[in-house]
Short mmCIF file of C-alpha atoms and ligand atoms in Angstrom, two decimals:
data_model
loop_
_atom_site.label_atom_id
_atom_site.label_comp_id
_atom_site.label_asym_id
_atom_site.label_seq_id
_atom_site.Cartn_x
_atom_site.Cartn_y
_atom_site.Cartn_z
CA MET A 173 -11.43 -20.69 -18.76
CA LYS A 174 -8.94 -22.64 -17.39
CA SER A 175 -7.61 -21.23 -14.39
CA PHE A 176 -4.61 -21.96 -12.48
CA ALA A 177 -4.10 -23.01 -8.73
CA ALA A 178 -2.02 -20.12 -7.93
CA ALA A 179 1.22 -19.53 -6.41
CA ALA A 180 1.13 -17.14 -3.46
CA THR A 181 4.63 -15.30 -3.67
CA ALA A 182 5.83 -12.37 -4.86
CA LEU A 183 8.92 -11.31 -5.24
CA LEU A 184 10.74 -8.14 -6.19
CA SER A 185 12.93 -8.79 -8.97
CA LEU A 186 15.04 -6.14 -10.28
CA ALA A 187 14.72 -7.55 -14.37
CA SER A 188 14.17 -4.08 -16.20
CA ILE A 189 16.91 -2.64 -14.11
CA SER A 190 19.61 -2.07 -16.07
CA THR A 191 22.58 -4.16 -14.22
CA ALA A 192 24.33 -0.32 -14.16
CA THR A 193 21.36 0.96 -12.34
CA PRO A 194 23.37 2.00 -8.69
CA VAL A 195 22.34 -0.15 -5.92
CA GLU A 196 21.41 3.39 -4.25
CA LYS A 197 18.76 4.12 -6.98
CA ARG A 198 16.23 1.23 -6.00
CA THR A 199 13.23 2.22 -3.80
CA PRO A 200 11.22 -0.07 -2.05
CA GLY A 201 8.17 -1.01 -4.36
CA GLY A 202 4.64 -1.24 -3.69
CA VAL A 203 1.46 -2.75 -4.56
CA THR A 204 -2.22 -2.15 -3.76
CA ILE A 205 -4.01 -5.67 -3.48
CA CYS A 206 -7.62 -5.96 -3.67
CA THR A 207 -9.59 -9.53 -3.48
CA GLY A 208 -12.77 -7.98 -5.96
CA ALA A 209 -11.91 -6.44 -9.33
CA ASN A 210 -12.05 -2.84 -9.39
CA PHE A 211 -10.45 -1.94 -6.06
CA SER A 212 -13.33 -3.52 -4.48
CA GLY A 213 -13.02 -6.36 -1.71
CA ASP A 214 -10.21 -6.45 0.73
CA CYS A 215 -7.55 -3.88 -0.14
CA SER A 216 -3.96 -3.45 1.18
CA TYR A 217 -1.14 -1.61 0.36
CA GLN A 218 1.92 -3.80 0.36
CA VAL A 219 5.60 -2.87 0.36
CA VAL A 220 7.81 -5.03 -0.72
CA SER A 221 11.83 -5.58 -0.88
CA PHE A 222 13.19 -5.82 -3.88
CA ASN A 223 14.57 -9.68 -4.76
CA GLN A 224 12.11 -11.02 -2.36
CA CYS A 225 9.65 -13.56 -2.78
CA ASN A 226 6.52 -12.63 -1.00
CA ILE A 227 3.89 -15.33 -0.74
CA LEU A 228 0.49 -13.63 -0.07
CA GLN A 229 -1.52 -14.32 2.86
CA ALA A 230 -4.76 -14.54 3.20
CA PRO A 231 -7.62 -13.55 2.52
CA TYR A 232 -5.59 -12.38 -0.76
CA PHE A 233 -3.78 -16.16 -1.48
CA LYS A 234 -5.04 -17.76 -4.59
CA SER A 235 -7.58 -14.84 -4.43
CA VAL A 236 -6.48 -11.63 -6.37
CA GLY A 237 -8.89 -9.14 -8.09
CA THR A 238 -6.40 -5.96 -8.51
CA PHE A 239 -2.88 -5.86 -8.73
CA ALA A 240 -1.82 -2.63 -8.92
CA PRO A 241 1.86 -1.65 -8.69
CA ASP A 242 3.38 1.90 -7.68
CA ALA A 243 4.37 4.15 -10.34
CA GLY A 244 7.99 2.66 -11.45
CA ALA A 245 7.43 -0.84 -10.29
CA LEU A 246 7.78 -4.12 -12.02
CA CYS A 247 5.86 -6.93 -10.51
CA ARG A 248 6.61 -10.87 -11.53
CA ILE A 249 3.79 -12.85 -9.82
CA THR A 250 3.87 -16.58 -10.00
CA TYR A 251 0.53 -18.46 -10.39
CA THR A 252 2.45 -21.71 -11.35
CA ALA A 253 3.16 -22.81 -8.78
CA ASP A 254 2.45 -22.15 -4.68
CA SER A 255 6.05 -20.42 -4.36
CA CYS A 256 7.54 -17.84 -6.12
CA THR A 257 9.35 -18.78 -9.19
CA LEU A 258 13.04 -17.05 -10.38
CA HIS A 259 11.28 -15.37 -13.54
CA GLY A 260 7.73 -15.91 -12.43
CA ASP A 261 4.68 -16.40 -14.99
CA ALA A 262 3.70 -13.03 -15.99
CA PHE A 263 4.77 -9.34 -15.16
CA VAL A 264 2.60 -6.21 -14.27
CA GLN A 265 3.77 -2.91 -14.26
CA TYR A 266 2.18 -0.13 -12.94
CA PRO A 267 -0.91 1.20 -13.43
CA GLY A 268 -1.96 -2.53 -12.66
CA VAL A 269 -4.46 -4.80 -13.47
CA THR A 270 -7.72 -4.19 -12.28
CA ASP A 271 -9.49 -7.61 -13.03
CA LEU A 272 -7.21 -10.01 -12.74
CA TYR A 273 -9.77 -12.78 -12.89
CA SER A 274 -10.25 -11.97 -16.18
CA TYR A 275 -6.49 -11.39 -17.31
CA THR A 276 -5.47 -13.76 -19.85
CA ASP A 277 -2.24 -14.60 -20.43
CA VAL A 278 -0.44 -15.65 -23.80
CA ASN A 279 -1.44 -18.96 -23.13
CA GLY A 280 -4.75 -17.92 -23.15
CA ASN A 281 -4.88 -18.83 -19.48
CA THR A 282 -6.83 -16.80 -16.83
CA ILE A 283 -4.89 -16.11 -13.55
CA ASN A 284 -7.05 -17.10 -10.58
CA ALA A 285 -4.32 -16.12 -7.89
CA ALA A 286 -1.30 -14.19 -7.89
CA CYS A 287 1.67 -14.39 -5.99
CA MET A 288 3.77 -11.37 -6.31
CA LEU A 289 6.90 -10.93 -6.78
CA LEU A 290 8.52 -8.22 -7.77
CA ALA A 291 9.84 -4.76 -7.98
CA ALA A 292 10.82 -1.83 -9.06
CA THR A 293 12.57 1.16 -9.82
CA ALA A 294 11.49 4.52 -9.81
CA SER A 295 11.96 6.52 -12.62
CA ALA A 296 12.96 10.21 -12.44
CA ASP A 297 10.06 11.46 -15.23
CA CYS A 298 7.30 12.70 -13.82
CA SER A 299 4.38 12.17 -16.62
CA ARG A 300 1.36 13.65 -17.16
CA ALA A 301 0.04 10.07 -17.15
CA MET A 302 1.27 9.37 -14.22
CA LEU A 303 -0.38 12.56 -12.45
CA VAL A 304 -3.51 11.94 -14.09
CA GLU A 305 -3.43 8.39 -12.77
CA SER A 306 -2.46 9.35 -9.16
CA ALA A 307 -4.94 12.52 -8.55
CA SER A 308 -7.75 10.21 -10.17
CA ARG A 309 -6.96 7.60 -7.36
CA TYR A 310 -7.15 10.39 -4.74
CA VAL A 311 -10.67 11.34 -6.37
CA SER A 312 -11.63 7.73 -6.22
CA ALA A 313 -9.87 7.26 -2.37
CA GLN A 314 -11.94 10.01 -1.47
CA SER A 315 -15.58 8.63 -2.72
CA SER A 316 -15.24 5.67 -1.53
CA GLY A 317 -13.28 6.63 1.89
CA GLN A 318 -10.34 4.13 1.15
CA SER A 319 -6.97 5.48 1.02
CA THR A 320 -5.47 2.19 -0.09
CA ILE A 321 -6.59 3.21 -3.14
CA MET A 322 -3.72 5.67 -3.63
CA THR A 323 -0.82 3.85 -4.88
CA SER A 324 2.73 4.72 -4.99
CA LEU A 325 2.30 6.28 -1.63
CA ALA A 326 5.86 7.04 0.10
CA ASN A 327 6.24 5.02 3.12
CA ASN A 328 6.67 8.06 5.16
CA VAL A 329 4.39 10.39 3.24
CA SER A 330 3.61 13.93 4.30
CA TYR A 331 -0.31 14.34 5.29
CA THR A 332 -1.66 17.22 6.94
CA GLU A 333 -5.19 19.10 6.68
CA ASN A 334 -5.20 22.29 7.21
CA ASP A 335 -1.84 22.44 7.82
CA LYS A 336 -1.91 19.97 10.81
CA PRO A 337 -0.24 16.64 10.41
CA LEU A 338 -2.35 13.63 10.93
CA ASN A 339 -2.37 9.99 10.17
CA ILE A 340 -3.61 9.69 6.16
CA ARG A 341 -5.65 6.66 7.72
CA ARG A 342 -7.54 8.64 10.17
CA GLY A 343 -8.34 12.15 8.30
CA VAL A 344 -11.51 13.01 5.88
CA LEU A 345 -9.96 10.33 3.46
CA THR A 346 -11.58 7.95 5.96
CA GLN A 347 -15.35 9.19 4.85
CA PRO A 348 -16.91 8.26 1.87
CA LEU A 349 -17.91 11.23 0.44
CA LYS A 350 -20.36 11.69 -2.55
CA ILE A 351 -18.36 14.01 -4.59
CA ASP A 352 -20.23 16.00 -6.81
CA HIS A 353 -17.49 17.65 -8.82
CA ASN A 354 -13.47 17.81 -9.03
CA ARG A 355 -10.99 19.28 -10.85
CA SER A 356 -7.28 18.56 -11.42
CA ILE A 357 -4.49 20.15 -12.63
CA TYR A 358 -0.90 18.99 -13.29
CA ASP A 359 2.32 20.29 -12.80
CA THR A 360 5.11 18.16 -14.49
CA THR A 361 7.63 20.25 -13.92
CA ALA A 362 7.51 20.51 -10.10
CA CYS A 363 5.91 17.38 -9.93
CA ALA A 364 3.02 17.90 -8.28
CA THR A 365 -1.24 18.27 -8.65
CA PHE A 366 -3.89 20.35 -6.73
CA THR A 367 -7.22 19.08 -6.87
CA GLU A 368 -10.66 20.70 -6.13
CA LEU A 369 -13.68 18.45 -4.71
CA ILE A 370 -16.97 19.99 -4.08
CA VAL A 371 -19.33 17.72 -2.01
CA ALA A 372 -22.62 19.53 -2.37
CA LYS A 373 -25.00 17.62 -2.19
CA SER A 374 -24.84 15.60 1.16
CA PRO A 375 -25.96 16.58 4.28
CA HIS A 376 -22.29 17.24 5.49
CA PRO A 377 -21.05 19.32 2.59
CA TYR A 378 -17.25 20.13 2.06
CA VAL A 379 -15.23 22.10 -0.42
CA ILE A 380 -11.23 20.25 -0.15
CA GLY A 381 -7.87 22.13 -1.97
CA THR A 382 -5.72 19.39 -2.20
CA ARG A 383 -1.81 19.36 -3.19
CA MET A 384 0.30 16.52 -3.63
CA LEU A 385 4.12 16.17 -4.51
CA PHE A 386 5.58 13.33 -5.82
CA THR A 387 9.13 12.38 -5.47
CA ASN A 388 10.64 9.64 -7.57
CA ASN A 389 6.95 9.16 -8.84
CA GLN A 390 6.21 8.40 -5.13
CA ILE A 391 3.36 10.67 -3.40
CA SER A 392 6.14 12.03 -1.08
CA THR A 393 3.58 15.20 0.47
CA ILE A 394 -0.05 15.47 0.62
CA GLU A 395 -1.75 18.22 2.40
CA SER A 396 -5.64 19.60 1.81
CA ILE A 397 -7.33 22.48 2.30
CA VAL A 398 -10.39 20.66 4.67
CA THR A 399 -13.75 23.93 4.40
CA GLN A 400 -16.74 23.41 6.01
CA ALA A 401 -19.26 25.21 7.08
CA GLY A 402 -18.20 27.94 9.23
CA ASP A 403 -14.96 28.59 6.86
CA TRP A 404 -14.73 31.95 4.91
CA ALA A 405 -17.58 32.54 3.07
CA PHE A 406 -18.36 28.58 3.00
CA ASN A 407 -21.15 27.76 0.98
CA ALA A 408 -20.69 24.44 -1.24
CA THR A 409 -23.93 24.85 -2.78
CA GLY A 410 -22.90 28.29 -4.56
CA TYR A 411 -19.38 26.44 -5.22
CA LEU A 412 -20.79 23.71 -7.54
CA TYR A 413 -23.23 26.30 -9.31
CA TRP A 414 -20.72 28.83 -9.93
CA ASP A 415 -18.21 26.67 -10.94
CA SER A 416 -20.90 25.03 -13.78
CA LEU A 417 -20.85 28.18 -15.31
CA GLU A 418 -16.90 28.11 -16.01
CA LYS A 419 -15.04 27.01 -19.19
CA TRP A 420 -12.07 25.14 -17.98
CA ASN A 421 -11.24 23.48 -21.32
CA PRO A 422 -7.17 22.98 -21.98
CA ILE A 423 -5.90 25.86 -23.68
CA PRO A 424 -5.29 25.32 -27.69
CA GLU A 425 -1.48 24.77 -27.84
CA GLY A 426 -0.26 27.88 -29.83
CA LYS A 427 -2.49 30.56 -27.25
CA ARG A 428 -0.61 28.92 -24.08
CA ASP A 429 1.16 30.90 -21.55
CA SER A 430 4.28 30.57 -20.73
CA ARG A 431 4.55 28.90 -17.06
CA ALA A 432 6.66 32.06 -15.86
CA ALA A 433 3.67 33.95 -16.87
CA ILE A 434 0.69 32.06 -15.10
CA LYS A 435 2.66 32.32 -11.96
CA ALA A 436 3.37 36.11 -12.71
CA ALA A 437 -0.23 36.48 -12.77
CA GLY A 438 -0.61 34.42 -9.67
CA ASP A 439 1.68 36.36 -7.69
CA ALA A 440 0.46 40.09 -8.72
CA TYR A 441 -2.64 39.08 -7.21
CA PHE A 442 -1.20 38.34 -3.76
CA ASP A 443 1.86 40.93 -4.47
CA ARG A 444 -1.07 43.78 -4.47
CA PHE A 445 -2.42 42.38 -1.02
CA ASP A 446 0.61 44.62 0.47
CA ASN A 447 1.60 47.20 -1.97
CA VAL A 448 -0.61 49.51 -3.91
CA SER A 449 1.61 49.60 -7.04
CA VAL A 450 1.61 46.10 -8.37
CA VAL A 451 -0.64 45.72 -11.10
CA VAL A 452 -2.70 42.79 -11.33
CA PRO A 453 -3.67 41.68 -15.22
CA TRP A 454 -7.03 41.04 -14.37
CA GLY A 455 -9.00 39.52 -17.33
CA THR A 456 -12.37 41.08 -18.51
CA PRO A 457 -14.59 39.40 -17.29
CA CYS A 458 -13.23 37.73 -14.62
CA ALA A 459 -15.02 36.09 -11.90
CA ARG A 460 -14.42 35.15 -8.41
CA ILE A 461 -15.63 31.86 -6.44
CA GLU A 462 -14.73 32.41 -2.79
CA GLY A 463 -15.47 30.04 -0.46
CA GLY A 464 -18.92 29.23 -2.65
CA ALA A 465 -19.44 33.61 -2.95
CA TYR A 466 -19.53 34.85 -6.47
CA THR A 467 -17.56 38.08 -6.51
CA GLY A 468 -19.62 38.97 -9.62
CA SER A 469 -23.20 38.39 -7.58
CA ARG A 470 -23.67 41.92 -6.83
CA ASN A 471 -22.93 42.71 -10.48
CA LEU A 472 -23.09 40.09 -12.72
CA THR A 473 -22.52 42.36 -15.96
CA ALA A 474 -19.49 44.26 -14.62
CA ASN A 475 -17.30 40.70 -15.35
CA THR A 476 -14.48 41.81 -12.76
CA CYS A 477 -12.78 40.45 -10.36
CA ASN A 478 -11.34 43.75 -9.10
CA LEU A 479 -13.88 44.37 -6.14
CA GLY A 480 -10.78 45.06 -3.89
CA VAL A 481 -8.35 43.22 -2.15
CA PRO A 482 -6.59 44.15 1.02
CA SER A 483 -3.46 46.16 1.08
CA ASP A 484 -1.67 45.79 4.19
CA THR A 485 -1.96 41.88 4.16
CA LYS A 486 1.65 40.31 3.73
CA VAL A 487 0.94 36.82 2.79
CA THR A 488 3.36 33.77 3.37
CA ASN A 489 4.81 30.84 2.57
CA ARG A 490 3.45 30.31 -1.22
CA ARG A 491 3.56 26.89 -2.47
CA TYR A 492 2.70 26.46 -6.48
CA VAL A 493 1.27 23.95 -8.55
CA ILE A 494 1.44 25.55 -12.35
CA ASP A 495 0.12 23.97 -15.70
CA GLU A 496 0.60 25.24 -18.48
CA GLU A 497 -1.87 22.92 -20.87
CA MET A 498 -4.66 24.46 -18.31
CA GLY A 499 -3.01 27.74 -17.81
CA ALA A 500 -4.01 27.41 -14.13
CA VAL A 501 -1.73 28.39 -11.34
CA ASP A 502 -2.69 26.95 -7.54
CA ILE A 503 -0.72 28.83 -4.52
CA PHE A 504 -1.36 27.18 -1.32
CA LEU A 505 -0.29 30.27 1.32
CA GLY A 506 -0.58 31.56 4.87
CA PHE A 507 -3.56 33.85 5.28
CA PRO A 508 -2.76 36.34 8.02
CA GLY A 509 -5.28 37.83 9.58
CA LEU A 510 -8.27 35.76 8.21
CA ASP A 511 -9.65 34.54 11.41
CA ARG A 512 -9.99 37.37 13.04
CA SER A 513 -10.15 35.04 16.24
CA GLN A 514 -6.24 34.35 15.68
CA GLY A 515 -4.72 37.24 15.16
CA GLU A 516 -2.30 37.58 12.09
CA LYS A 517 -1.66 33.90 12.29
CA PRO A 518 -1.12 32.69 8.76
CA MET A 519 -4.52 30.82 7.92
CA PRO A 520 -4.56 27.96 5.38
CA ASP A 521 -5.39 29.31 2.12
CA SER A 522 -5.72 27.68 -1.64
CA HIS A 523 -6.23 29.78 -4.87
CA VAL A 524 -6.07 28.68 -8.03
CA PHE A 525 -5.71 31.10 -10.91
CA ARG A 526 -7.18 29.99 -14.50
CA VAL A 527 -4.70 32.72 -16.74
CA GLU A 528 -5.44 33.19 -20.08
CA GLY A 529 -3.39 35.35 -22.66
CA GLY A 530 -1.49 36.23 -19.71
CA LYS A 531 -4.90 37.77 -17.86
CA ILE A 532 -7.09 36.46 -14.61
CA ARG A 533 -9.93 35.11 -15.95
CA TYR A 534 -11.14 32.38 -12.96
CA ILE A 535 -9.82 32.48 -9.18
CA HIS A 536 -11.26 29.52 -6.90
CA THR A 537 -10.40 29.90 -3.19
CA VAL A 538 -10.45 27.76 -0.13
CA SER A 539 -9.67 29.11 3.05
CA SER A 540 -9.47 27.51 6.29
CA CYS A 541 -10.51 28.97 10.01
CA VAL A 542 -9.85 28.18 13.18
CA ASN A 543 -13.11 29.04 14.92
CA VAL A 544 -16.51 28.53 12.82
CA GLY A 545 -17.51 31.86 11.48
CA CYS A 546 -13.71 33.32 11.30
CA GLY A 547 -13.93 35.19 14.76
CA LEU A 548 -16.43 37.63 13.11
CA ASN A 549 -19.11 36.38 15.46
CA GLY A 550 -21.92 36.60 12.25
CA THR A 551 -20.92 40.53 11.43
CA GLY A 552 -19.04 39.76 8.35
CA ILE A 553 -18.35 37.96 5.42
CA PRO A 554 -18.82 34.35 6.46
CA SER A 555 -22.33 33.61 5.04
CA LEU A 556 -22.77 31.00 7.38
CA MET A 557 -24.03 27.71 6.57
CA GLN A 558 -25.37 26.17 9.47
CA GLU A 559 -22.93 23.78 11.04
CA LYS A 560 -24.69 21.05 12.51
CA PRO A 561 -23.56 20.42 16.41
CA GLU A 562 -22.70 16.27 15.66
CA TRP A 563 -19.98 17.76 13.36
CA ARG A 564 -18.05 18.75 15.74
CA HIS A 565 -15.86 16.83 18.98
CA ALA A 566 -14.15 16.94 21.34
CA GLY A 567 -10.90 17.71 20.04
CA GLY A 568 -11.73 20.17 17.36
CA ARG A 569 -13.85 21.01 14.46
CA TRP A 570 -12.84 18.36 12.35
CA ALA A 571 -15.38 15.52 13.24
CA ARG A 572 -16.49 13.05 10.64
CA SER A 573 -19.84 11.92 11.30
C1 NAG B 125 -14.59 -2.71 -13.56
O1 NAG B 125 -14.40 -1.61 -13.90
C2 NAG B 125 -14.65 -1.60 -15.59
C3 NAG B 125 -15.34 0.11 -16.11
O2 NAG B 125 -15.81 0.47 -14.93
C4 NAG B 125 -16.32 -2.13 -15.82
O3 NAG B 125 -16.31 -1.90 -17.00
C5 NAG B 125 -15.93 -3.55 -15.64
O4 NAG B 125 -17.17 -4.44 -15.99
C6 NAG B 125 -15.49 -3.92 -13.63
N1 NAG B 125 -15.21 -5.22 -13.46
C7 NAG B 125 -15.83 -5.98 -12.65
C8 NAG B 125 -15.59 -7.17 -12.39
O5 NAG B 125 -16.61 -5.24 -11.85
C1 NAG B 126 10.80 9.98 3.62
O1 NAG B 126 12.27 9.56 3.23
C2 NAG B 126 12.70 9.80 2.20
C3 NAG B 126 13.86 8.94 1.40
O2 NAG B 126 14.43 8.04 2.72
C4 NAG B 126 13.68 10.98 2.54
O3 NAG B 126 14.76 11.71 1.33
C5 NAG B 126 12.40 11.87 2.86
O4 NAG B 126 13.19 13.55 3.72
C6 NAG B 126 11.61 11.95 3.98
N1 NAG B 126 10.36 12.38 3.93
C7 NAG B 126 9.87 13.09 5.00
C8 NAG B 126 9.27 13.90 5.16
O5 NAG B 126 10.47 12.19 6.15
C1 NAG B 127 -13.98 13.27 -11.52
O1 NAG B 127 -14.66 14.01 -12.10
C2 NAG B 127 -14.43 13.34 -14.05
C3 NAG B 127 -14.58 14.34 -14.68
O2 NAG B 127 -14.15 15.50 -14.89
C4 NAG B 127 -15.91 12.22 -13.72
O3 NAG B 127 -15.66 11.44 -14.45
C5 NAG B 127 -15.41 11.25 -12.51
O4 NAG B 127 -16.21 10.62 -12.50
C6 NAG B 127 -14.64 12.15 -11.40
N1 NAG B 127 -14.95 11.20 -10.08
C7 NAG B 127 -15.22 11.19 -8.98
C8 NAG B 127 -15.11 10.33 -8.15
O5 NAG B 127 -16.34 11.64 -8.90
C1 NAG B 128 -25.28 29.59 -1.29
O1 NAG B 128 -24.95 29.81 -3.29
C2 NAG B 128 -27.00 29.61 -3.65
C3 NAG B 128 -26.26 29.84 -5.00
O2 NAG B 128 -25.71 31.07 -5.63
C4 NAG B 128 -27.27 30.30 -2.79
O3 NAG B 128 -28.88 30.79 -3.67
C5 NAG B 128 -27.36 30.38 -1.32
O4 NAG B 128 -28.85 31.39 -0.77
C6 NAG B 128 -26.40 30.11 -1.29
N1 NAG B 128 -26.54 30.44 0.60
C7 NAG B 128 -25.82 31.21 1.17
C8 NAG B 128 -26.02 30.30 2.95
O5 NAG B 128 -25.58 32.10 1.33
C1 NAG B 129 5.75 47.59 -5.17
O1 NAG B 129 5.27 47.89 -6.76
C2 NAG B 129 6.29 47.90 -7.37
C3 NAG B 129 5.79 48.29 -8.82
O2 NAG B 129 5.97 46.43 -9.18
C4 NAG B 129 7.67 47.60 -7.05
O3 NAG B 129 8.28 48.87 -8.03
C5 NAG B 129 7.83 48.45 -6.03
O4 NAG B 129 9.35 47.84 -5.63
C6 NAG B 129 7.42 47.47 -5.06
N1 NAG B 129 7.48 47.74 -3.71
C7 NAG B 129 8.34 47.25 -2.82
C8 NAG B 129 8.34 47.40 -1.10
O5 NAG B 129 8.07 45.83 -2.89
C1 NAG B 130 -22.37 46.96 -13.39
O1 NAG B 130 -21.12 46.99 -13.57
C2 NAG B 130 -21.23 47.86 -14.60
C3 NAG B 130 -19.31 47.70 -15.69
O2 NAG B 130 -18.72 47.90 -14.82
C4 NAG B 130 -21.57 49.24 -14.90
O3 NAG B 130 -21.21 50.17 -16.42
C5 NAG B 130 -23.19 49.43 -14.32
O4 NAG B 130 -23.43 50.55 -13.77
C6 NAG B 130 -22.61 48.53 -12.68
N1 NAG B 130 -24.18 48.28 -12.67
C7 NAG B 130 -24.40 48.19 -11.35
C8 NAG B 130 -25.80 48.34 -10.76
O5 NAG B 130 -23.67 48.61 -10.83
C1 NAG B 131 -16.38 38.45 18.71
O1 NAG B 131 -17.23 38.18 19.95
C2 NAG B 131 -15.78 38.06 20.96
C3 NAG B 131 -16.37 37.20 22.46
O2 NAG B 131 -17.43 37.72 22.31
C4 NAG B 131 -15.05 39.21 21.02
O3 NAG B 131 -14.21 39.11 21.94
C5 NAG B 131 -14.90 39.49 19.70
O4 NAG B 131 -14.22 41.08 19.75
C6 NAG B 131 -15.91 39.39 18.65
N1 NAG B 131 -15.56 39.97 17.30
C7 NAG B 131 -15.55 40.59 16.43
C8 NAG B 131 -15.03 40.67 15.41
O5 NAG B 131 -16.80 41.52 16.47
#
C-alpha cells in the first residue's frame, strides 16, 4: 500500500459545529496519541485549542499509530502536507482510530503519519456507549499503569483515593495491575460510572471501587476507594471467589425497577443504620460480600443478608451511581466508626446493591481504614491478610511496590 508522507499539524476546527453554536459552548478538545497501535508505544494526551494548527512534535511527527479524540471532539488530520491544511485530509472522531498505520482513506491510501487538527464540541448527551467506552478505558489504564489511555479527562479533573486529593499521575493508576475481575455500571441520568476491580492473584492484592462523573462528556471527577490488606474484612481471593458465583446479567426490559425503586432499596439499607423502624427490602436469596468476607458463609442455605446491621450509625455524604439496566445502585459514603483508631471520623466506603424486583439480591462493599486492622488490633472482623512491609512507605499506607 502506498503511504503518504504525512503532515504533522493539528488544527482544531469547528467544522462540525453549526455557526449558531455560541462560542461559550466550545470547550477545548483533547486527543490521546500513541506511536504504536492499540495505545502502545509512547502515548500522550494533548489538549488543543479550537481552530489552531498543531504540528505534531517528535516522536509523533509522521508516526502515529493510535489517535483517539475525546468524546465530542472532531479532529481533522493532514497527512498530505507537512503543515495543516484548511480542511485536513481526514476527519477522526471519538472514539478514534487504534491502528492508524492500517487506516485507509477513501482513495485507498494508508496514512502513515498524522498531523492533527481539530476539534470539537462537547455535546450535552450522556450516552451509555460513551460511558461504557470511558469505563473500559479506565480499566485498561489501571491494567497497563498508563493513565494516558483515559481520554476525555477534563483538564482540571478532580482525582481522589480514599477521599484524599492526589495527582492522577501519582496514584494507583501508575501501577500496572493484573486485574482478575472488573464490572462497571452506567448512569446515563447523572452521567456517571462505577467500576469494581479485583486484583487477587498478584503478590499485592487490591480491591478497588471507582466512581467517575462526567461534565460535557469529559471526566470531571474520579474517586477511588483503594483497599488492600489491613482494610475492613479485606480478602481479594474471597471477593473474587464469591463474586464468581453471582449473576449480574442485565435485567430484561419488562422486569426493570425504576430508578427511584433501586435507589430506595440502597437508601433503606443505610437508613436502617440509625433507625430500627426502617424496613429493608431484603431479597431471598441475598448475599453480601464485605471486603471479601461473605455474609452467607456461616449458613449458606439461609441465603440472607439480614445478619444484623448497626442501629446507631449515621452514614454521611451519600453519592449515587444508578443503572436501571443492571438493577444496580452504588453508594459512596462516609462510614463513621469503621476504623476504631479514628473515633467517629467517617471512613471512605462504597456499597453497590443489585436490586431485583425491588429487593436486594447482592451487596458488595469496599471500605478503607486509615490504620491497618481498622484499629481493632486483630481482635475483630478485619480478617487480616498479611500486609507486607514493602507496601508501606514513610508517607502513609498506600505504598506502591
Ligand atoms: C489491535 O487490537 C486488535 C483487537 O485486539 C487486534 O485485532 C489487532 O491485531 C491489534 N493491532 C495491532 C497492530 O496490534
Ligand atoms: C473545572 O473547570 C470547569 C470549567 O472551567 C469548572 O466549571 C469546574 O468547576 C472546574 N472543576 C474543578 C474541580 O475545579
Ligand atoms: C474487564 O472485563 C471484561 C468482561 O466483563 C473483559 O472482557 C475485559 O478483558 C476485562 N478487562 C481487563 C483489563 O481485565
Ligand atoms: C479468603 O477467602 C477465601 C475464599 O473464601 C478463603 O479460602 C480464605 O481462607 C480467606 N482468607 C482469609 C485470610 O480469611
Ligand atoms: C424512622 O423510620 C420510620 C419508618 O420509615 C419513619 O416513619 C420515621 O420517621 C423514621 N424516624 C426518623 C427519626 O427519621
Ligand atoms: C440456616 O438458615 C436456615 C434458614 O433460615 C435455618 O433453617 C437453619 O437452621 C440455619 N442453619 C444453621 C446451622 O444455623
Ligand atoms: C488497640 O491498641 C491500642 C494501643 O495499644 C489501644 O489504645 C486501643 O484501645 C486498642 N483497641 C482495641 C479495639 O482493642
